[in-house]
Structure formats: C-alpha cells, structure tokens
PDB file of C-alpha atoms in Angstrom:
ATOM      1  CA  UNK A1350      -9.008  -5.405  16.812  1.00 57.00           C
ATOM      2  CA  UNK A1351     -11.634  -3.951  14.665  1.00 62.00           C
ATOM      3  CA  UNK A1352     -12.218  -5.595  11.315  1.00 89.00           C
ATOM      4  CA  UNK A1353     -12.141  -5.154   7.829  1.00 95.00           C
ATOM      5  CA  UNK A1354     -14.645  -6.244   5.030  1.00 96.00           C
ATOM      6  CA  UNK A1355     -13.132  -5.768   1.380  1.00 97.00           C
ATOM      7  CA  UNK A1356     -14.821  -7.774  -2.107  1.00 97.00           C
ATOM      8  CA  UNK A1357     -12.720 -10.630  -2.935  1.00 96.00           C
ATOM      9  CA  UNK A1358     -12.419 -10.182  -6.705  1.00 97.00           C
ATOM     10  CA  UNK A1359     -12.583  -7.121  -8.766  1.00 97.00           C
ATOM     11  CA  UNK A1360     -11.728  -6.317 -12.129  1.00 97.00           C
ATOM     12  CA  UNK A1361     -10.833  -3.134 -14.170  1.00 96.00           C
ATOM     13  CA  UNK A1362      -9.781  -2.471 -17.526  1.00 96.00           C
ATOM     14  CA  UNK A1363      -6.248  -0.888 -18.047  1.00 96.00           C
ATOM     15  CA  UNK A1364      -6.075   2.614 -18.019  1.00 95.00           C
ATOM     16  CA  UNK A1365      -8.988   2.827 -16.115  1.00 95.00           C
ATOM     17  CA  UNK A1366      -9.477   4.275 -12.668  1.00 95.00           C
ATOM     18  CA  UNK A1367     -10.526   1.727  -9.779  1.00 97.00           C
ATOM     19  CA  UNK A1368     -12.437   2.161  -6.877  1.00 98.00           C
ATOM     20  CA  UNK A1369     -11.449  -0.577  -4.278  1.00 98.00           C
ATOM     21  CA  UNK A1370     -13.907  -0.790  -1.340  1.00 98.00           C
ATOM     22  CA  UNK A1371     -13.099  -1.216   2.695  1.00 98.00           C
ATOM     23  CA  UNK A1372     -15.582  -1.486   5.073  1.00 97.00           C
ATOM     24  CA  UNK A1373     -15.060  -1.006   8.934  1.00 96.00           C
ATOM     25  CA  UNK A1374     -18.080  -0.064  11.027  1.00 94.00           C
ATOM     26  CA  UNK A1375     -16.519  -0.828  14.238  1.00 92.00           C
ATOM     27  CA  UNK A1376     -13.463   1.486  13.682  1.00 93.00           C
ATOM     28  CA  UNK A1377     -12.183   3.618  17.036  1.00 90.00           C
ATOM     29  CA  UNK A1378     -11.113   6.701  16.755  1.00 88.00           C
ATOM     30  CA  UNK A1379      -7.689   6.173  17.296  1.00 87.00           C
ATOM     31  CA  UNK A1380      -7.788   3.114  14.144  1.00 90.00           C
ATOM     32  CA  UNK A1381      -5.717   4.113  11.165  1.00 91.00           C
ATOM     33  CA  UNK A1382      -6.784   2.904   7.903  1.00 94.00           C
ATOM     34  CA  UNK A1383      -3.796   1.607   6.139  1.00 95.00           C
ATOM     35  CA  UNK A1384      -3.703   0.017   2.789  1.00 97.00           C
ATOM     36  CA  UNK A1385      -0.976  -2.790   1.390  1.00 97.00           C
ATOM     37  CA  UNK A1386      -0.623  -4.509  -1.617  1.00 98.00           C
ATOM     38  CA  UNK A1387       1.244  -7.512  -2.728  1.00 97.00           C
ATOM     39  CA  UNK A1388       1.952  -8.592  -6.370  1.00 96.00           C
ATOM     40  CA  UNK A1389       2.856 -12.105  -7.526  1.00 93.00           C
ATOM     41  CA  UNK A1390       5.470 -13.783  -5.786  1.00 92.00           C
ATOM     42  CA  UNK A1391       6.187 -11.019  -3.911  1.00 95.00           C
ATOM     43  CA  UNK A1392       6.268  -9.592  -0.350  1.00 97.00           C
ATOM     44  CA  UNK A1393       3.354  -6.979   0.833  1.00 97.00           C
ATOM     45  CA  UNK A1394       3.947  -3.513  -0.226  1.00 97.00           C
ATOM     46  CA  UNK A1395       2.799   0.023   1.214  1.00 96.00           C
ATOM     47  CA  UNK A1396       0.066   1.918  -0.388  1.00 97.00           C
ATOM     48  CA  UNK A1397      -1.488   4.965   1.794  1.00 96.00           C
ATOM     49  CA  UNK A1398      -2.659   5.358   4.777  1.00 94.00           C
ATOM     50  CA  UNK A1399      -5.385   8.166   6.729  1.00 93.00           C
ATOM     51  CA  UNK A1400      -7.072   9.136   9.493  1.00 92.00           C
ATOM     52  CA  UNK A1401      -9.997  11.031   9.054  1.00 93.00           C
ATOM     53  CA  UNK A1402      -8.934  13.406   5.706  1.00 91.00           C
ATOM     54  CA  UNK A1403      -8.563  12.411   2.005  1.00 93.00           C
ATOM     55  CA  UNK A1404      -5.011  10.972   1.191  1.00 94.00           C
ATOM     56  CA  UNK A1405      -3.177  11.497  -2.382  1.00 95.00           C
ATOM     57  CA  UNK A1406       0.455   9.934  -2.863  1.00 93.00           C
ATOM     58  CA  UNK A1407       1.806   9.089  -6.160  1.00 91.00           C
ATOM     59  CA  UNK A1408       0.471   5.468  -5.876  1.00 90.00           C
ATOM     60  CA  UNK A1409      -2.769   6.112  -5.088  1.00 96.00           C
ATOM     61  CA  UNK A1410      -5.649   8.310  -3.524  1.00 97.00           C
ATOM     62  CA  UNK A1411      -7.441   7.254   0.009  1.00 98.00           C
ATOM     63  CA  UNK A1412     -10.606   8.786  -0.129  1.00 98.00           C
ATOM     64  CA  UNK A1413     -12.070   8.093   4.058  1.00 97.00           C
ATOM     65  CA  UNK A1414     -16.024   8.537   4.618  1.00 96.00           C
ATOM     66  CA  UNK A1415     -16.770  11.151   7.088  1.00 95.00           C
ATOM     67  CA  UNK A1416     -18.288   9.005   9.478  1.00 95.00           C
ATOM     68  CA  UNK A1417     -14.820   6.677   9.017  1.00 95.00           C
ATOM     69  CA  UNK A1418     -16.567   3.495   8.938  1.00 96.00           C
ATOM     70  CA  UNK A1419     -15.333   2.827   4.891  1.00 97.00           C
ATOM     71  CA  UNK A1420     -13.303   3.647   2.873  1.00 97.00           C
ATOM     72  CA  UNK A1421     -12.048   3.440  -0.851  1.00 98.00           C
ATOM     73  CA  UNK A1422      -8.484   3.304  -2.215  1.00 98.00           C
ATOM     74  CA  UNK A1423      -8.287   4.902  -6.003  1.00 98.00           C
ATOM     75  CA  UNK A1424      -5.935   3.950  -8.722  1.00 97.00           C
ATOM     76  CA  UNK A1425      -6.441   6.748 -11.071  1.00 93.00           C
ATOM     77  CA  UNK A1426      -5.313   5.078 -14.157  1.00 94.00           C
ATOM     78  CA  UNK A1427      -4.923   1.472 -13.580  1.00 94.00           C
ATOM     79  CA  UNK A1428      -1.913  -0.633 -15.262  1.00 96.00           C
ATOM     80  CA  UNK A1429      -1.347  -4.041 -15.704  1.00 96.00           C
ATOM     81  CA  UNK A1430       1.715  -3.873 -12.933  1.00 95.00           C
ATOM     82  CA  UNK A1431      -1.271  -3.079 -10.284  1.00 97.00           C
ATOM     83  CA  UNK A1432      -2.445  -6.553 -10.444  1.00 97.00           C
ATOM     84  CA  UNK A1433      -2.005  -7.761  -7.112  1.00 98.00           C
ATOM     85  CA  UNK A1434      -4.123  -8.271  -3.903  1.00 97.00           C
ATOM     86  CA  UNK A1435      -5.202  -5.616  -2.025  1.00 98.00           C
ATOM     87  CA  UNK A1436      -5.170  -5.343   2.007  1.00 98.00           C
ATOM     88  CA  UNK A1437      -7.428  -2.755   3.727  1.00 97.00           C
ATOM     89  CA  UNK A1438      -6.006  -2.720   7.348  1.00 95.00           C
ATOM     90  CA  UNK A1439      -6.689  -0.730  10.695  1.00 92.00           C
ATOM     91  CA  UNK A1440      -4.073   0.007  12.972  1.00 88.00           C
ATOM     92  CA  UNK A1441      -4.247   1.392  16.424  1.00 84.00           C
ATOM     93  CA  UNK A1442      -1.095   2.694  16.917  1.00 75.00           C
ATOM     94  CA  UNK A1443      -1.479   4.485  20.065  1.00 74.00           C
ATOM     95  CA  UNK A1444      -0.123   1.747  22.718  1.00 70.00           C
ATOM     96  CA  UNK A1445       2.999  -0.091  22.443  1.00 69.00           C
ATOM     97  CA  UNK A1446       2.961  -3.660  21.344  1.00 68.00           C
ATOM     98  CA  UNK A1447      -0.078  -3.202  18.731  1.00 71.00           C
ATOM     99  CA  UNK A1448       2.485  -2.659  15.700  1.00 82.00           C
ATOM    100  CA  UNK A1449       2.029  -5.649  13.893  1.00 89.00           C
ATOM    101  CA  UNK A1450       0.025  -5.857  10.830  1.00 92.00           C
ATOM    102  CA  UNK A1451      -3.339  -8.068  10.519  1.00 92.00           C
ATOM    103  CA  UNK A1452      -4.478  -8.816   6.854  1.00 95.00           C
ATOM    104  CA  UNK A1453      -6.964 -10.343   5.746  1.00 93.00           C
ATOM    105  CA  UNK A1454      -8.202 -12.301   2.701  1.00 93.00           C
ATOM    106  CA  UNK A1455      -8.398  -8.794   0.748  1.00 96.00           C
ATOM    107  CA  UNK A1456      -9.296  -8.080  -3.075  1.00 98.00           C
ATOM    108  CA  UNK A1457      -7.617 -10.007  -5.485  1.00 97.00           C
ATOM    109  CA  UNK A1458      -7.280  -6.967  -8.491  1.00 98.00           C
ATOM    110  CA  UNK A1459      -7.640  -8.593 -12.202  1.00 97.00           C
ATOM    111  CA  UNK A1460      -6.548  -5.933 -14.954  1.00 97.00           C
ATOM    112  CA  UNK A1461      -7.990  -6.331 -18.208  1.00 96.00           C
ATOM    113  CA  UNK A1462      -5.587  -5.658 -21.007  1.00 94.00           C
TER     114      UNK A1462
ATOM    115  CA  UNK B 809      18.548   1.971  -0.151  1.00 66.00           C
ATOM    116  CA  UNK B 810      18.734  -1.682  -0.240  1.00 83.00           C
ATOM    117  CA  UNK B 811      15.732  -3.480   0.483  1.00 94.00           C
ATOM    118  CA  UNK B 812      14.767  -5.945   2.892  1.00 97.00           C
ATOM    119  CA  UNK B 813      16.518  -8.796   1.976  1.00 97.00           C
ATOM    120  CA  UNK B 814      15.657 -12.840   2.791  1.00 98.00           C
ATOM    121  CA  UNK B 815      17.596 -16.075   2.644  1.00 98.00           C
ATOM    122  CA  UNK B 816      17.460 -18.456   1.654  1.00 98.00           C
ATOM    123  CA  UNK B 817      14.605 -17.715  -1.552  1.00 97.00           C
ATOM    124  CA  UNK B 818      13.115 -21.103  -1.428  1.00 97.00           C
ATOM    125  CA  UNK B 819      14.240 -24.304   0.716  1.00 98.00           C
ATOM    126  CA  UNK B 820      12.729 -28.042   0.486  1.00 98.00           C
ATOM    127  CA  UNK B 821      13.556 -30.414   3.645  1.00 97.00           C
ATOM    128  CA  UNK B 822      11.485 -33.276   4.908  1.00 97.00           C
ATOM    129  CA  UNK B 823       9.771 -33.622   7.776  1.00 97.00           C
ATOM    130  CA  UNK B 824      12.126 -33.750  10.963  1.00 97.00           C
ATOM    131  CA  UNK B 825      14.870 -31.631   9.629  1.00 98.00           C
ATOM    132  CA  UNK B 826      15.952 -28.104  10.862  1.00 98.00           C
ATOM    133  CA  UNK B 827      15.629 -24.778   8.647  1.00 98.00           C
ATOM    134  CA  UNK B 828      16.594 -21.783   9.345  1.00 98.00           C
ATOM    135  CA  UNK B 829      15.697 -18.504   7.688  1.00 98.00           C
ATOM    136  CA  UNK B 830      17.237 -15.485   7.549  1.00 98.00           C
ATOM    137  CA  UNK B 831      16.274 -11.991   7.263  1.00 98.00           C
ATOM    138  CA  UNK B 832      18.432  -8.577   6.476  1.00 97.00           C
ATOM    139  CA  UNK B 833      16.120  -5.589   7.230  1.00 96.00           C
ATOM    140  CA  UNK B 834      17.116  -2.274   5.574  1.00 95.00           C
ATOM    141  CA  UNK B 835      20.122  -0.279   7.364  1.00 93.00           C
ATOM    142  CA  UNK B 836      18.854   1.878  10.098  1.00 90.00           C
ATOM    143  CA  UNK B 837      15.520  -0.039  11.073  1.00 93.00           C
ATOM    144  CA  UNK B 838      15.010  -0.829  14.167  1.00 92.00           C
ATOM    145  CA  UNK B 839      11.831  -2.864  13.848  1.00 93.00           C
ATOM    146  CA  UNK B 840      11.851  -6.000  12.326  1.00 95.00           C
ATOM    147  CA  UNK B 841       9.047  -8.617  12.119  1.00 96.00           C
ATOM    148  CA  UNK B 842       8.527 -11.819  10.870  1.00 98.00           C
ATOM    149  CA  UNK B 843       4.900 -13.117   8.946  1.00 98.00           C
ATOM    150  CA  UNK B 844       4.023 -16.228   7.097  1.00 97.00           C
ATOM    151  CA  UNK B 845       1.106 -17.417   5.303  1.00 97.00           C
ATOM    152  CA  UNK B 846       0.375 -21.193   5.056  1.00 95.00           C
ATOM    153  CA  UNK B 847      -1.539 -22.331   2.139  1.00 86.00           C
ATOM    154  CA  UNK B 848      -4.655 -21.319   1.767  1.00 84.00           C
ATOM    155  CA  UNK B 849      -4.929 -19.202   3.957  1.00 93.00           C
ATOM    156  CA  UNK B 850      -3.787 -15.681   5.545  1.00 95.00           C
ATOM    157  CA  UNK B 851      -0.670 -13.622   6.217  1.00 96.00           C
ATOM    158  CA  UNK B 852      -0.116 -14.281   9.569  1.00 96.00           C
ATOM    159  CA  UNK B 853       1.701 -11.891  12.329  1.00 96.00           C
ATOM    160  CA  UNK B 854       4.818 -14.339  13.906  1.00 97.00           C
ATOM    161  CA  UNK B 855       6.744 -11.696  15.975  1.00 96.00           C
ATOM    162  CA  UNK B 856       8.387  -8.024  16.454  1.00 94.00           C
ATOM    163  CA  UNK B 857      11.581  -7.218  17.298  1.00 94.00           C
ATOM    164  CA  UNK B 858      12.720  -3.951  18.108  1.00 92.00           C
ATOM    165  CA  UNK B 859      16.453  -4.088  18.421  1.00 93.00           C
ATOM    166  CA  UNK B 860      17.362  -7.103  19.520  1.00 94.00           C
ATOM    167  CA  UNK B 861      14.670  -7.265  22.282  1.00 93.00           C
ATOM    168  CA  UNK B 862      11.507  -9.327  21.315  1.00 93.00           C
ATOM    169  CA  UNK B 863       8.620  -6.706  21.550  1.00 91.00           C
ATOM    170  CA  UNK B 864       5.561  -9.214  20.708  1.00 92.00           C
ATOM    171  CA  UNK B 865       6.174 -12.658  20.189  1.00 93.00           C
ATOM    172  CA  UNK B 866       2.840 -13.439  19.954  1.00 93.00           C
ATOM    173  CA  UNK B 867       1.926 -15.042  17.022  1.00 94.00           C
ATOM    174  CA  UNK B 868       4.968 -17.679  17.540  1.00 96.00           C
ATOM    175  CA  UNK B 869       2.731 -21.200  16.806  1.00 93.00           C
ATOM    176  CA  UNK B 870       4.973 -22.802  18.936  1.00 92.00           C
ATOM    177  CA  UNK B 871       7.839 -23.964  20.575  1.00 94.00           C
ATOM    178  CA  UNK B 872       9.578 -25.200  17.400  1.00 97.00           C
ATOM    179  CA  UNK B 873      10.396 -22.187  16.117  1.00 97.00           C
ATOM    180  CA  UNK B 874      12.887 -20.011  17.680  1.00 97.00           C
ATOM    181  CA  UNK B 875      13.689 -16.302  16.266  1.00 97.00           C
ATOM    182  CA  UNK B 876      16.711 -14.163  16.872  1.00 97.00           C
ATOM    183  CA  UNK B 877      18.211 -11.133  16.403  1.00 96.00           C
ATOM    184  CA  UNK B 878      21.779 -10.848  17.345  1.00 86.00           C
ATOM    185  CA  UNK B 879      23.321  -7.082  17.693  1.00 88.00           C
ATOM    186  CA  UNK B 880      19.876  -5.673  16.462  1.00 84.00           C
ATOM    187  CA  UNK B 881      21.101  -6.062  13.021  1.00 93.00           C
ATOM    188  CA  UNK B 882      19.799  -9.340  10.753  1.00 97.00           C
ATOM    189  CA  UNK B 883      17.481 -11.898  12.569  1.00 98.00           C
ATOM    190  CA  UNK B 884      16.906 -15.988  11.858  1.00 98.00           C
ATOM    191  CA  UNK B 885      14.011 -17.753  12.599  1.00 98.00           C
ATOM    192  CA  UNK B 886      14.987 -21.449  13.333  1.00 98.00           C
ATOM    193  CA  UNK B 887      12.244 -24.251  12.919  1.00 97.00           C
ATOM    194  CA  UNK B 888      12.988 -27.427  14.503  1.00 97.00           C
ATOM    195  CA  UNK B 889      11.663 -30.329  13.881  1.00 97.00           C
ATOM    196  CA  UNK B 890       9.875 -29.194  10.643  1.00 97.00           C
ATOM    197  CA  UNK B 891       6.379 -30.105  10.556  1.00 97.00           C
ATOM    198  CA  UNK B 892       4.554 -30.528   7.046  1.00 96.00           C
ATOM    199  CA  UNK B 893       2.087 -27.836   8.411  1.00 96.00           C
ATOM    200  CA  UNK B 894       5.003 -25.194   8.419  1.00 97.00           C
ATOM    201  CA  UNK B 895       4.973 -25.112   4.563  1.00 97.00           C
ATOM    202  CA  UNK B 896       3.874 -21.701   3.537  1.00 97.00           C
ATOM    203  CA  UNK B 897       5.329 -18.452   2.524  1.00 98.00           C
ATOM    204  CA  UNK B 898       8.071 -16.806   5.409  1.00 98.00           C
ATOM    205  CA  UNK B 899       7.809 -12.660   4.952  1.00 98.00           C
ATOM    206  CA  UNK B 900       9.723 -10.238   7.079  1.00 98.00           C
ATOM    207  CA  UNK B 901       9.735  -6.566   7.588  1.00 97.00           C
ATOM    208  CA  UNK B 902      11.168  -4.041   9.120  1.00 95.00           C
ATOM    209  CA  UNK B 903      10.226  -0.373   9.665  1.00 93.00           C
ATOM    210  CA  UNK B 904      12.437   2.889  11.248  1.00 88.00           C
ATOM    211  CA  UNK B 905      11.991   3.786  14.693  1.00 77.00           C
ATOM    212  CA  UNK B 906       9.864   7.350  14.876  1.00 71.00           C
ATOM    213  CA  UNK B 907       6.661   8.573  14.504  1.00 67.00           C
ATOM    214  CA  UNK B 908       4.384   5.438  15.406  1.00 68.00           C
ATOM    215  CA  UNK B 909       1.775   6.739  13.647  1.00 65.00           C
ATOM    216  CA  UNK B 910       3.175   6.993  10.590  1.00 72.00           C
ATOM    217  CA  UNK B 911       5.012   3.589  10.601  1.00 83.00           C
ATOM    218  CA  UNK B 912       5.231   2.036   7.110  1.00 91.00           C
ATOM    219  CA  UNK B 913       6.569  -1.846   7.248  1.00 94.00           C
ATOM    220  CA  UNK B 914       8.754  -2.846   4.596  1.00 95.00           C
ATOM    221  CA  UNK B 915       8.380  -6.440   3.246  1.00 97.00           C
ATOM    222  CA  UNK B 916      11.162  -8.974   2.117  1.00 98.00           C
ATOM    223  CA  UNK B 917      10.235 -11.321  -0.765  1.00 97.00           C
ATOM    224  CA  UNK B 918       9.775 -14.065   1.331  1.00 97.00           C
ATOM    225  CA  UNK B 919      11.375 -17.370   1.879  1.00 98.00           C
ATOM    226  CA  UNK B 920       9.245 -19.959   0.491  1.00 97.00           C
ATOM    227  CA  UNK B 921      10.006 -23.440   2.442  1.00 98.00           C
ATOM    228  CA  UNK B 922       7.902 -26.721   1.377  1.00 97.00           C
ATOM    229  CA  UNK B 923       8.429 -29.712   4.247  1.00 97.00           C
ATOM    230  CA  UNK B 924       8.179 -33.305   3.052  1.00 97.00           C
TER     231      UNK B 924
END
C-alpha cells in the first residue's frame, strides 16, 4: 500500500484557517486520498475524501496537487472543537478485500485559544 | 440515525481472564470492522465483516481472539486468555454496502480494556 507522510504537530490559532499537509509520492492512480480525524477519547471520524479534483464539504476543503503526489486538507476557520489528530489515508478501492483503513501516526492539531 | 455503538465503554480483567466486546453498527450497514490501537502506537486494522461472512481477517494477532457476527447484525470480539499486550483502545466501524468508492467508515467510541 502506498504511504503517507503528514507533520506530527501543528498548531493554529482559533479562528484561523489551517493548512494540514499529506505527502504521497508513490500514489497509483486508482489511490483515493481520504482524510479522518479523531478527537479526545473518541473514535476516528470522516473528513473528505478526492481523487484528482478539489473537494469542499462543510467540514473542510481537500485541495489535491495536480500531479496527486500531496495534498492539503483546509479548515477555513479553525475552532477549538477541531483539536484532534489528523489521518491522511490512501485507499485503493478498486479490488475487493482492500477496504480496511491504514492510519498512521498523523498530525496531532493544537488550537490556540 | 443512531451511531455505532460499543460495549462495554471500558473493562479491567487480569491476565488469563476472558473479555468480550461488543459492537452495534448503525441499522442498515453491512460492513463492519473491528481496529485497536495498543499504547503507543497505531490504529491497527483487526478484521471486516460483510454480513456475517468474514471478508479480511487479516489483521487478527492471533488465535486468542475470536470475532463474530451472528445474523449480520451486532458482532463480539472474544479474547481469551487476555494477554497484558492486548491493553489498548478496541474501535469498530461499519459502513453501507454501495458505491466502493465512496465508502465512508463510521467509528464507535471504542472499548477501552486494560489487562492486569
């Protein structure tokens, strides 16, 4: 499976927008880049997800790099409730079997009141 | 629509003993998976089930845990004997059957079980 890099730490003053990183240079074409969350003492959480276009939902924008091999997941207008850590993960959805969900160590998100 | 939901929240047995965990996915999903993270380190991929047929049972560390899903409905994932190294975090999630591509996994709170 291809991997993920993604900064450990970051932090971000409330009300602020955030630019989270994700890099994948060994993405395949048929990889999509999903992104969870999880707060404290909680379970994971969808974010987004893409392809090859821009995403906007109403959690968060998923801006891909035309040559796919990063990407950047954009709270607009950060709040303390989007502390949590945040998972950049591929999936290759296009065989059976491959559903499950590999996470890494992803980026621990500090807000600053 | 009701959430995933997990039982018990937290449990504390010693070493030897027999937990089991339970998981209620949300009404209508037919996948269902089960993840833990152990301290320190990652959220780790146990198994799939889609019904009540194991799709990927992969990630199973080993023969001391057993997972079920009866009817396709809720699902229990049995460790026995309990090992100290099976303290961590249980998740599970579930997701609706459908466009693959699209498939969003919806997580429980977790079951968080410390072994003695």
């Amino acid at each position: 499976d291809a991997k993920t890099t993604q900064p450990n730490s970051m932090e971000s003053n409330e009300e602020e927008p955030v630019h989270l990183p994700c890099n994948h240079s060994t993405i395949s074409g048929t990889d999509y880049i999903h992104w969870y969350r999880q707060l404290p003492s909680q379970g994971p959480e969808y974010v987004i997800h893409g392809l090859t276009s821009n995403v906007n939902n109403r959690m968060a924008s998923l801006a891909i790099a035309e040559d796919r091999k990063s990407s950047t997941l954009i709270l607009h207008r950060a709040t303390l409730r989007d502390a949590a850590v945040y998972y950049c993960i591929l999936r290759d959805l296009s065989r059976f079997g491959n559903e499950k969900l590999t996470f890494g160590t992803g980026t621990r998100l500090t807000i600053i009141p | 629509e009701a959430g995933v939901t997990q039982f018990p929240s937290h449990s504390v047995i010693e070493k030897g003993q027999t937990v089991t965990l339970r998981c209620d996915p949300i009404s209508g999903h037919d996948n269902l998976y089960w993840y833990r993270r152990v301290m320190g380190k990652e959220i780790k991929f146990l198994l799939h089930f889609v019904k009540e047929s194991k799709q990927d049972e992969s990630g199973m560390p080993n023969n001391r845990f057993l997972a079920e899903r009866t009817g396709g409905t809720y699902s229990t994932l049995k460790v026995q004997p309990a090992e100290l190294e099976d303290s961590g975090v249980y998740f599970c999630a579930s997701s609706r059957p459908g466009d693959r591509a699209q498939e969003t996994q919806y997580f429980g709170p977790g079951t968080r079980l410390l072994v003695l």
